[in-house]
């Protein structure tokens, strides 16, 4: 109904109204409004006012306390070990990566994303039909959009890691946190250099990503920053980098992601270690429930809300209704695999830190996410293992392609966006 | 703001939040920025690419490359020349005199060996020459198995040998090679003939005529370039050999290199030959800074041969920081034993030439064959190159 109404509006007004309606739709999906109440100001800034798309720089104010420990106790051996490992595994993007290698983002022999990332049937036989050249350009733009948002996410991770380093209570955690700050700085450097020198195309930040980063940066509770950044956003990053690592045909990008994934595995591990201890020993039941609900709502937001609207506006605004685009993105094999890998990492971590009680598990089951619970959590997984798994994983992307081929030949079955039955592992 | 500062800190939250909201609402009236921006023109991108290539040629970059063998040419009975290109099709930049470390899985172990490039950087070709070494894992494997299409990981380019070579230097360039030590010198020779005006004199020592690598190519170059003079010195020639006979000694060098010592001399070959050159240099008044040596290491020693003086019993190695320990069997290097035990040890050239595998020894003694790249200070501080060191007692490492 709303779609039909907005389609009557002139283009420039629709551009303003659509994001607001989508924000309302997000809020209506929320099962526990109290759990996301703290995010409302961020949603206003990110989704409604779209400040990330207007400002060239943004200030996010945080009320967290820097926690000093004058006794310098070595108080968390596993974190100390992680710190030691992090120090040893530092790398220099200037030296580790061969920046003299040429990257042609439109080279069909080394595509940034597989040509049917968005589904053979959808882009070639649906409402929208692109020529071979347009397809290659579209592929380039989608990849640039993803990598640009990786970069924006890494900038968020850099500052959040710095805040977490200030506010965490364990001295060993602070020392480790310092290495993560360095890691994130290096990721910003590497992603930016790749986007700037190799792709020469930087997209503005996605509104939903802005909202999540804003919510984390401005929340004054250190464990919420931790949960949001180390578990949710880093989990999202691992999923996204992992998929891209596996499917990209561009060797330089693959090399770069290999280095970055090794760092990211440490980051999530850090969050898992810290929060398991904190949630199990230092929180009341009510506080733990609040975090459990909050994590669920964020998981849902992350599952359905990264729609590449920026690319839509460039390519299809006025040609294709926004709702149809959303559908296309949700059903695309690439994005399905992205969600699959992301949740196969995230859900076991939430279980491990105690945010997947019997109370909330049915909700995850309802949205088709509970099947990931049996996976390994970050404390059981090193960066090397993760890369090995990615290198050898059977890809949902392959499965979905097979289904799409069947559909194209008229023998297929319909796969809804929520069907994750072909898991990555 | 002034009003704000008059409030106690606990009450500043509300006006601060209000001010921020006003700022946000004001910014919401700003036009949206361009959705995607491209910062560079094509010319700027080209300049960035050139700078990256120069950086790489500088030898500062050390990432693994994937090289594809595109041609294999048998140069002598015991040596092949392998032509490579990067598997991703990118140009591989290097400087004459540099080497690449090739990696291969042989019998379930990752073996790394360094090979100097023998092609001219300006030619766009990347070629190395691999001569069989008695007991050498990589050299024999490559001689027997290398074929077009084979993929090998490689690190490089590495090495500073030849870095001082200048295109505008007009003094005669002296190159002295022994055996397969010709490879980096051939690359430098071609560069010098291609870009400068200087005369080049190559003195090339070999055991027999049939073992002379690149003989045909050198003859052809000498016929084409009057600036190039090649003097072969053969230790055990056939009866038909009319050239110079014997080993390269400081005496024979005095005959071969009369005249001014004000020239640059680049030397690569077995240690004995390089010592003769060093001696000649000293006696004839060459500036030490004009003499450039590339060490030519017998790669068979890292495999099975026992180093004289090393006892025939296993030694225990303890890594202090990680608490890990492993045994080094007689004849094994520290690195070989560590890798066999799964210890996280860094390495690259495995020839004592790059210091990637340097470890600090807290206690215990070890044997480290010369030559290698550690300075006297580093050795005095207890540093050790795991790739060539063999323990003489149990060892405790600071890692």
Short mmCIF file of N, CA, C and O in Angstrom, two decimals, chain B residues 88-148:
data_model
loop_
_atom_site.label_atom_id
_atom_site.label_comp_id
_atom_site.label_asym_id
_atom_site.label_seq_id
_atom_site.Cartn_x
_atom_site.Cartn_y
_atom_site.Cartn_z
N UNK B 88 49.02 -13.89 -12.35
CA UNK B 88 47.90 -12.97 -12.56
C UNK B 88 48.16 -12.04 -13.75
O UNK B 88 47.39 -11.12 -14.01
N UNK B 89 49.24 -12.27 -14.46
CA UNK B 89 49.50 -11.50 -15.67
C UNK B 89 50.17 -10.16 -15.42
O UNK B 89 50.55 -9.48 -16.37
N UNK B 90 50.33 -9.78 -14.16
CA UNK B 90 50.94 -8.47 -13.87
C UNK B 90 52.44 -8.52 -14.19
O UNK B 90 53.05 -9.58 -14.15
N UNK B 91 52.98 -7.34 -14.50
CA UNK B 91 54.42 -7.28 -14.76
C UNK B 91 55.17 -7.51 -13.44
O UNK B 91 54.72 -7.07 -12.39
N UNK B 92 56.27 -8.24 -13.49
CA UNK B 92 57.06 -8.44 -12.29
C UNK B 92 58.33 -7.60 -12.42
O UNK B 92 59.15 -7.84 -13.28
N UNK B 93 58.42 -6.59 -11.57
CA UNK B 93 59.56 -5.68 -11.65
C UNK B 93 60.70 -6.20 -10.78
O UNK B 93 60.47 -6.77 -9.73
N UNK B 94 61.92 -6.00 -11.22
CA UNK B 94 63.10 -6.33 -10.41
C UNK B 94 64.27 -5.54 -10.95
O UNK B 94 64.17 -4.88 -11.99
N UNK B 95 65.38 -5.56 -10.22
CA UNK B 95 66.58 -4.85 -10.63
C UNK B 95 67.64 -5.91 -10.95
O UNK B 95 67.64 -6.99 -10.33
N UNK B 96 68.50 -5.61 -11.90
CA UNK B 96 69.55 -6.57 -12.25
C UNK B 96 70.38 -6.88 -11.00
O UNK B 96 70.76 -5.97 -10.26
N UNK B 97 70.62 -8.15 -10.75
CA UNK B 97 71.39 -8.55 -9.57
C UNK B 97 70.53 -9.12 -8.46
O UNK B 97 71.04 -9.74 -7.53
N UNK B 98 69.23 -8.93 -8.55
CA UNK B 98 68.36 -9.39 -7.46
C UNK B 98 67.98 -10.86 -7.64
O UNK B 98 68.16 -11.45 -8.70
N UNK B 99 67.43 -11.45 -6.56
CA UNK B 99 67.01 -12.85 -6.64
C UNK B 99 65.58 -13.01 -6.15
O UNK B 99 65.02 -12.13 -5.48
N UNK B 100 64.98 -14.11 -6.50
CA UNK B 100 63.66 -14.50 -6.00
C UNK B 100 63.82 -15.79 -5.21
O UNK B 100 64.65 -16.64 -5.55
N UNK B 101 63.04 -15.93 -4.15
CA UNK B 101 63.04 -17.19 -3.42
C UNK B 101 61.84 -18.01 -3.90
O UNK B 101 60.70 -17.58 -3.75
N UNK B 102 62.12 -19.14 -4.49
CA UNK B 102 61.04 -20.00 -4.99
C UNK B 102 60.65 -20.99 -3.90
O UNK B 102 61.49 -21.44 -3.12
N UNK B 103 59.37 -21.31 -3.86
CA UNK B 103 58.88 -22.28 -2.88
C UNK B 103 58.21 -23.44 -3.62
O UNK B 103 57.49 -23.21 -4.57
N UNK B 104 58.45 -24.64 -3.14
CA UNK B 104 57.77 -25.79 -3.75
C UNK B 104 57.53 -26.84 -2.68
O UNK B 104 58.29 -26.93 -1.71
N UNK B 105 56.45 -27.57 -2.82
CA UNK B 105 56.19 -28.69 -1.93
C UNK B 105 56.86 -29.92 -2.52
O UNK B 105 56.48 -30.39 -3.58
N UNK B 106 57.87 -30.40 -1.85
CA UNK B 106 58.59 -31.58 -2.33
C UNK B 106 58.53 -32.64 -1.24
O UNK B 106 58.95 -32.39 -0.11
N UNK B 107 57.99 -33.76 -1.56
CA UNK B 107 57.83 -34.86 -0.60
C UNK B 107 57.15 -34.38 0.68
O UNK B 107 57.59 -34.69 1.79
N UNK B 108 56.13 -33.58 0.52
CA UNK B 108 55.34 -33.15 1.68
C UNK B 108 55.97 -32.04 2.50
O UNK B 108 55.45 -31.68 3.54
N UNK B 109 57.10 -31.51 2.06
CA UNK B 109 57.72 -30.40 2.82
C UNK B 109 57.81 -29.17 1.94
O UNK B 109 58.03 -29.28 0.73
N UNK B 110 57.65 -28.01 2.56
CA UNK B 110 57.83 -26.79 1.77
C UNK B 110 59.31 -26.46 1.73
O UNK B 110 59.94 -26.24 2.76
N UNK B 111 59.87 -26.45 0.52
CA UNK B 111 61.29 -26.13 0.36
C UNK B 111 61.39 -24.76 -0.28
O UNK B 111 60.63 -24.45 -1.20
N UNK B 112 62.31 -23.94 0.22
CA UNK B 112 62.52 -22.61 -0.38
C UNK B 112 63.99 -22.48 -0.77
O UNK B 112 64.88 -22.80 0.03
N UNK B 113 64.22 -22.02 -1.96
CA UNK B 113 65.58 -21.76 -2.41
C UNK B 113 65.59 -20.46 -3.22
O UNK B 113 64.63 -20.15 -3.92
N UNK B 114 66.70 -19.76 -3.14
CA UNK B 114 66.79 -18.48 -3.82
C UNK B 114 67.55 -18.61 -5.12
O UNK B 114 68.59 -19.29 -5.16
N UNK B 115 67.06 -17.98 -6.15
CA UNK B 115 67.72 -18.01 -7.46
C UNK B 115 67.81 -16.60 -8.02
O UNK B 115 66.81 -15.88 -8.07
N UNK B 116 69.02 -16.24 -8.46
CA UNK B 116 69.20 -14.91 -9.06
C UNK B 116 68.56 -14.88 -10.44
O UNK B 116 68.55 -15.88 -11.15
N UNK B 117 68.08 -13.71 -10.78
CA UNK B 117 67.48 -13.54 -12.10
C UNK B 117 68.59 -13.39 -13.13
O UNK B 117 69.57 -12.68 -12.90
N UNK B 118 68.46 -14.07 -14.28
CA UNK B 118 69.51 -13.95 -15.30
C UNK B 118 69.05 -13.11 -16.49
O UNK B 118 69.82 -12.83 -17.39
N UNK B 119 67.78 -12.69 -16.49
CA UNK B 119 67.30 -11.92 -17.63
C UNK B 119 67.46 -10.42 -17.37
O UNK B 119 67.69 -9.99 -16.24
N UNK B 120 67.33 -9.67 -18.44
CA UNK B 120 67.47 -8.21 -18.37
C UNK B 120 66.13 -7.61 -17.92
O UNK B 120 65.10 -7.89 -18.54
N UNK B 121 66.12 -6.79 -16.86
CA UNK B 121 64.85 -6.23 -16.40
C UNK B 121 64.11 -5.49 -17.51
O UNK B 121 62.88 -5.50 -17.56
N UNK B 122 64.87 -4.88 -18.44
CA UNK B 122 64.23 -4.08 -19.49
C UNK B 122 63.53 -4.97 -20.52
O UNK B 122 62.70 -4.49 -21.29
N UNK B 123 63.86 -6.26 -20.53
CA UNK B 123 63.28 -7.14 -21.54
C UNK B 123 61.85 -7.55 -21.20
O UNK B 123 61.14 -8.09 -22.03
N UNK B 124 61.43 -7.32 -19.95
CA UNK B 124 60.10 -7.75 -19.53
C UNK B 124 60.05 -9.23 -19.20
O UNK B 124 59.02 -9.75 -18.82
N UNK B 125 61.18 -9.94 -19.35
CA UNK B 125 61.22 -11.37 -19.03
C UNK B 125 61.74 -11.56 -17.62
O UNK B 125 62.57 -10.81 -17.14
N UNK B 126 61.24 -12.62 -16.98
CA UNK B 126 61.81 -13.00 -15.70
C UNK B 126 62.32 -14.43 -15.86
O UNK B 126 61.52 -15.35 -16.06
N UNK B 127 63.64 -14.60 -15.85
CA UNK B 127 64.19 -15.94 -16.03
C UNK B 127 65.23 -16.22 -14.96
O UNK B 127 65.97 -15.32 -14.55
N UNK B 128 65.26 -17.45 -14.49
CA UNK B 128 66.32 -17.87 -13.57
C UNK B 128 66.96 -19.13 -14.13
O UNK B 128 66.34 -19.85 -14.91
N UNK B 129 68.20 -19.34 -13.71
CA UNK B 129 68.90 -20.55 -14.15
C UNK B 129 69.08 -21.44 -12.92
O UNK B 129 69.51 -20.98 -11.87
N UNK B 130 68.70 -22.71 -13.05
CA UNK B 130 68.81 -23.63 -11.92
C UNK B 130 69.79 -24.74 -12.28
O UNK B 130 69.55 -25.51 -13.22
N UNK B 131 70.89 -24.77 -11.54
CA UNK B 131 71.90 -25.79 -11.82
C UNK B 131 71.77 -26.89 -10.76
O UNK B 131 71.57 -26.60 -9.58
N UNK B 132 71.88 -28.12 -11.20
CA UNK B 132 71.81 -29.23 -10.25
C UNK B 132 72.88 -29.09 -9.19
O UNK B 132 74.03 -28.75 -9.51
N UNK B 133 72.53 -29.39 -7.94
CA UNK B 133 73.49 -29.40 -6.85
C UNK B 133 73.41 -30.80 -6.27
O UNK B 133 72.32 -31.33 -6.09
N UNK B 134 74.55 -31.38 -5.98
CA UNK B 134 74.56 -32.73 -5.43
C UNK B 134 73.76 -32.76 -4.12
O UNK B 134 74.08 -32.05 -3.18
N UNK B 135 72.71 -33.55 -4.08
CA UNK B 135 71.88 -33.64 -2.87
C UNK B 135 70.88 -32.52 -2.73
O UNK B 135 70.12 -32.48 -1.77
N UNK B 136 70.88 -31.56 -3.66
CA UNK B 136 69.97 -30.40 -3.55
C UNK B 136 68.54 -30.79 -3.87
O UNK B 136 68.27 -31.32 -4.94
N UNK B 137 67.64 -30.53 -2.93
CA UNK B 137 66.24 -30.93 -3.12
C UNK B 137 65.58 -30.16 -4.25
O UNK B 137 65.01 -30.72 -5.17
N UNK B 138 65.67 -28.83 -4.16
CA UNK B 138 64.94 -27.99 -5.11
C UNK B 138 65.59 -28.05 -6.49
O UNK B 138 64.90 -28.16 -7.51
N UNK B 139 66.92 -27.94 -6.55
CA UNK B 139 67.57 -27.83 -7.85
C UNK B 139 67.35 -29.09 -8.67
O UNK B 139 67.06 -29.03 -9.87
N UNK B 140 67.43 -30.26 -8.04
CA UNK B 140 67.21 -31.50 -8.78
C UNK B 140 65.76 -31.67 -9.17
O UNK B 140 65.42 -32.12 -10.26
N UNK B 141 64.88 -31.27 -8.24
CA UNK B 141 63.44 -31.39 -8.52
C UNK B 141 63.06 -30.50 -9.70
O UNK B 141 62.33 -30.94 -10.60
N UNK B 142 63.58 -29.28 -9.72
CA UNK B 142 63.25 -28.37 -10.83
C UNK B 142 63.85 -28.87 -12.14
O UNK B 142 63.21 -28.83 -13.19
N UNK B 143 65.08 -29.37 -12.09
CA UNK B 143 65.70 -29.89 -13.32
C UNK B 143 64.91 -31.07 -13.88
O UNK B 143 64.82 -31.25 -15.09
N UNK B 144 64.33 -31.86 -12.99
CA UNK B 144 63.61 -33.05 -13.46
C UNK B 144 62.16 -32.76 -13.81
O UNK B 144 61.57 -33.43 -14.65
N UNK B 145 61.54 -31.82 -13.12
CA UNK B 145 60.09 -31.68 -13.23
C UNK B 145 59.56 -30.40 -13.85
O UNK B 145 58.39 -30.35 -14.22
N UNK B 146 60.38 -29.35 -13.91
CA UNK B 146 59.83 -28.06 -14.37
C UNK B 146 59.29 -28.20 -15.79
O UNK B 146 59.95 -28.76 -16.66
N UNK B 147 58.09 -27.68 -15.98
CA UNK B 147 57.46 -27.74 -17.30
C UNK B 147 56.56 -26.53 -17.45
O UNK B 147 56.07 -25.99 -16.44
N UNK B 148 56.32 -26.08 -18.68
CA UNK B 148 55.44 -24.93 -18.86
C UNK B 148 54.09 -25.18 -18.18
O UNK B 148 53.56 -26.28 -18.25
#
